[in-house]
Amino acid sequence: MKKPFYAAILLAGASLGLASCGGQQEEAAPVEQADVIEGIEVTDARLVLPPVAGNPAAIYFTLNNNGDRNIAFRNAEVEKAGNAEIHDMMEWDFEMVMGEAPPVMVERGSTVAFEPGGKHVMAFDLEEGFGEGDTTTVTLIAAGSRRHSFEATAQAAGDDR
């Protein structure tokens, strides 16, 4: 008769311990650090507005991996855009075409350029009113769902890319 009583007390105590652990974990993860991957540096970020309203914009930048491990970026998000994709140029039917890129591997100690005619992020369905001089947050999503965010400033389509 005493065993069920002790089992009930142990279960109650265990659930209190788990409940108190859950609260501590939520407070321990600062949001600011969640969108930075140590060793990753992005420079010269810019969003080139489309020459025709309603078309997608292109985002160019230089990505340096100063960390101690290789990293693969598989996707992107752009604040103030409905959707974003990492694109690259590739050969199809003996012609160079643009299309969604496979994961972009950035080896430790290396640099990858996201530039016109090569890798870039496409930003679809920009918010109405978003224009030259405005900024947006670009987030690259790596394997393992790690995220790295940076700011990009919009420039007109005819500006130096």
Short mmCIF file of C-alpha atoms in Angstrom, two decimals:
data_model
loop_
_atom_site.label_atom_id
_atom_site.label_comp_id
_atom_site.label_asym_id
_atom_site.label_seq_id
_atom_site.Cartn_x
_atom_site.Cartn_y
_atom_site.Cartn_z
CA MET A 1 0.00 0.00 0.00
CA LYS A 2 2.94 2.35 0.62
CA LYS A 3 4.46 1.84 -2.88
CA PRO A 4 1.75 3.73 -4.85
CA PHE A 5 1.97 6.59 -2.33
CA TYR A 6 5.78 6.91 -2.74
CA ALA A 7 5.50 6.55 -6.51
CA ALA A 8 3.01 9.44 -6.60
CA ILE A 9 5.33 11.65 -4.53
CA LEU A 10 8.33 10.81 -6.76
CA LEU A 11 6.36 11.60 -9.93
CA ALA A 12 5.14 14.90 -8.50
CA GLY A 13 8.67 15.87 -7.47
CA ALA A 14 10.09 14.93 -10.86
CA SER A 15 7.51 17.00 -12.72
CA LEU A 16 8.27 20.03 -10.53
CA GLY A 17 11.96 19.64 -11.30
CA LEU A 18 11.30 19.43 -15.03
CA ALA A 19 8.96 22.41 -14.95
CA SER A 20 11.56 24.55 -13.23
CA CYS A 21 14.25 23.52 -15.78
CA GLY A 22 12.01 24.55 -18.66
CA GLY A 23 11.69 28.11 -17.40
CA GLN A 24 15.44 28.50 -17.02
CA GLN A 25 16.14 27.36 -20.60
CA GLU A 26 13.78 29.92 -22.10
CA GLU A 27 15.53 32.80 -20.35
CA ALA A 28 19.05 31.57 -21.19
CA ALA A 29 18.87 31.97 -25.00
CA PRO A 30 19.29 35.64 -25.95
CA VAL A 31 17.59 36.46 -29.24
CA GLU A 32 20.41 38.74 -30.46
CA GLN A 33 22.93 35.88 -30.50
CA ALA A 34 20.56 33.44 -32.22
CA ASP A 35 21.10 35.03 -35.65
CA VAL A 36 24.91 35.22 -35.67
CA ILE A 37 27.22 32.36 -36.61
CA GLU A 38 30.62 32.82 -35.04
CA GLY A 39 33.33 33.31 -37.67
CA ILE A 40 30.96 34.32 -40.48
CA GLU A 41 31.44 37.84 -41.82
CA VAL A 42 29.35 39.49 -44.54
CA THR A 43 30.60 42.62 -46.31
CA ASP A 44 29.39 44.86 -49.13
CA ALA A 45 25.74 43.74 -48.82
CA ARG A 46 23.29 45.43 -51.15
CA LEU A 47 19.83 44.74 -52.53
CA VAL A 48 19.48 45.75 -56.18
CA LEU A 49 15.91 46.77 -56.90
CA PRO A 50 14.25 45.30 -59.99
CA PRO A 51 14.12 47.54 -63.08
CA VAL A 52 10.46 46.56 -63.50
CA ALA A 53 8.17 46.87 -60.46
CA GLY A 54 6.86 43.49 -59.32
CA ASN A 55 9.92 41.56 -60.48
CA PRO A 56 12.29 40.05 -57.90
CA ALA A 57 15.26 41.94 -56.46
CA ALA A 58 18.78 40.53 -56.24
CA ILE A 59 21.00 40.63 -53.14
CA TYR A 60 24.76 40.60 -53.52
CA PHE A 61 27.47 40.40 -50.83
CA THR A 62 30.79 38.83 -49.93
CA LEU A 63 30.75 35.99 -47.39
CA ASN A 64 33.89 35.18 -45.39
CA ASN A 65 34.22 32.09 -43.22
CA ASN A 66 36.80 32.99 -40.57
CA GLY A 67 35.55 30.17 -38.34
CA ASP A 68 37.17 26.84 -37.63
CA ARG A 69 34.62 24.68 -39.54
CA ASN A 70 33.13 24.45 -43.00
CA ILE A 71 29.54 25.61 -43.28
CA ALA A 72 26.83 25.06 -45.90
CA PHE A 73 24.08 27.63 -46.44
CA ARG A 74 20.92 26.09 -47.85
CA ASN A 75 18.31 28.85 -47.77
CA ALA A 76 17.64 32.53 -47.13
CA GLU A 77 14.97 34.81 -45.73
CA VAL A 78 14.60 38.51 -46.49
CA GLU A 79 12.64 40.86 -44.27
CA LYS A 80 10.19 42.93 -46.35
CA ALA A 81 10.00 40.22 -49.05
CA GLY A 82 7.37 37.53 -49.47
CA ASN A 83 9.92 34.84 -50.33
CA ALA A 84 13.66 34.44 -50.91
CA GLU A 85 15.88 31.84 -52.56
CA ILE A 86 19.60 31.36 -53.08
CA HIS A 87 20.26 31.22 -56.84
CA ASP A 88 23.25 30.42 -59.02
CA MET A 89 24.05 30.21 -62.70
CA MET A 90 24.17 26.71 -64.20
CA GLU A 91 24.26 25.04 -67.56
CA TRP A 92 21.01 23.61 -68.94
CA ASP A 93 20.62 22.34 -72.48
CA PHE A 94 23.99 23.90 -73.41
CA GLU A 95 22.92 27.32 -72.15
CA MET A 96 23.69 29.22 -68.95
CA VAL A 97 20.51 29.77 -66.93
CA MET A 98 19.72 30.97 -63.45
CA GLY A 99 18.09 28.62 -60.97
CA GLU A 100 17.76 27.72 -57.33
CA ALA A 101 21.18 26.70 -55.98
CA PRO A 102 22.05 23.58 -54.01
CA PRO A 103 23.56 24.25 -50.55
CA VAL A 104 26.48 26.68 -50.83
CA MET A 105 29.56 25.26 -49.09
CA VAL A 106 31.87 27.84 -47.55
CA GLU A 107 35.07 26.18 -46.39
CA ARG A 108 36.85 27.52 -43.32
CA GLY A 109 39.23 30.30 -44.22
CA SER A 110 37.56 30.92 -47.58
CA THR A 111 35.44 33.61 -49.22
CA VAL A 112 32.42 33.18 -51.48
CA ALA A 113 31.18 36.09 -53.59
CA PHE A 114 27.46 36.50 -54.18
CA GLU A 115 27.65 38.68 -57.30
CA PRO A 116 25.96 39.45 -60.63
CA GLY A 117 26.31 36.51 -63.01
CA GLY A 118 26.93 34.08 -60.14
CA LYS A 119 25.52 33.20 -56.73
CA HIS A 120 22.98 35.66 -55.32
CA VAL A 121 19.83 35.81 -53.20
CA MET A 122 16.58 36.53 -55.01
CA ALA A 123 13.95 38.46 -53.04
CA PHE A 124 10.42 38.01 -54.36
CA ASP A 125 7.32 40.13 -53.67
CA LEU A 126 8.99 43.13 -52.00
CA GLU A 127 6.73 45.16 -49.71
CA GLU A 128 5.02 48.05 -51.43
CA GLY A 129 6.91 51.27 -50.84
CA PHE A 130 10.28 49.59 -50.27
CA GLY A 131 12.77 51.60 -52.29
CA GLU A 132 16.23 53.02 -52.83
CA GLY A 133 18.08 53.75 -49.57
CA ASP A 134 15.83 51.50 -47.46
CA THR A 135 17.41 48.65 -45.52
CA THR A 136 16.29 45.10 -44.89
CA THR A 137 17.54 42.15 -42.87
CA VAL A 138 18.83 39.17 -44.83
CA THR A 139 19.13 35.85 -43.00
CA LEU A 140 21.15 32.96 -44.38
CA ILE A 141 20.08 29.57 -43.07
CA ALA A 142 22.81 26.96 -42.69
CA ALA A 143 22.62 23.22 -42.33
CA GLY A 144 21.43 22.43 -38.81
CA SER A 145 19.07 25.44 -38.96
CA ARG A 146 21.75 27.87 -37.75
CA ARG A 147 21.04 31.40 -38.90
CA HIS A 148 23.21 34.38 -39.78
CA SER A 149 21.57 37.78 -40.32
CA PHE A 150 22.93 40.99 -41.81
CA GLU A 151 21.62 44.27 -43.21
CA ALA A 152 21.43 45.11 -46.92
CA THR A 153 20.69 48.58 -48.34
CA ALA A 154 18.52 48.93 -51.44
CA GLN A 155 19.93 50.60 -54.51
CA ALA A 156 18.40 51.38 -57.89
CA ALA A 157 18.69 48.83 -60.68
CA GLY A 158 20.96 51.06 -62.78
CA ASP A 159 23.45 51.74 -59.96
CA ASP A 160 26.87 50.08 -59.92
CA ARG A 161 26.19 46.51 -58.77
#
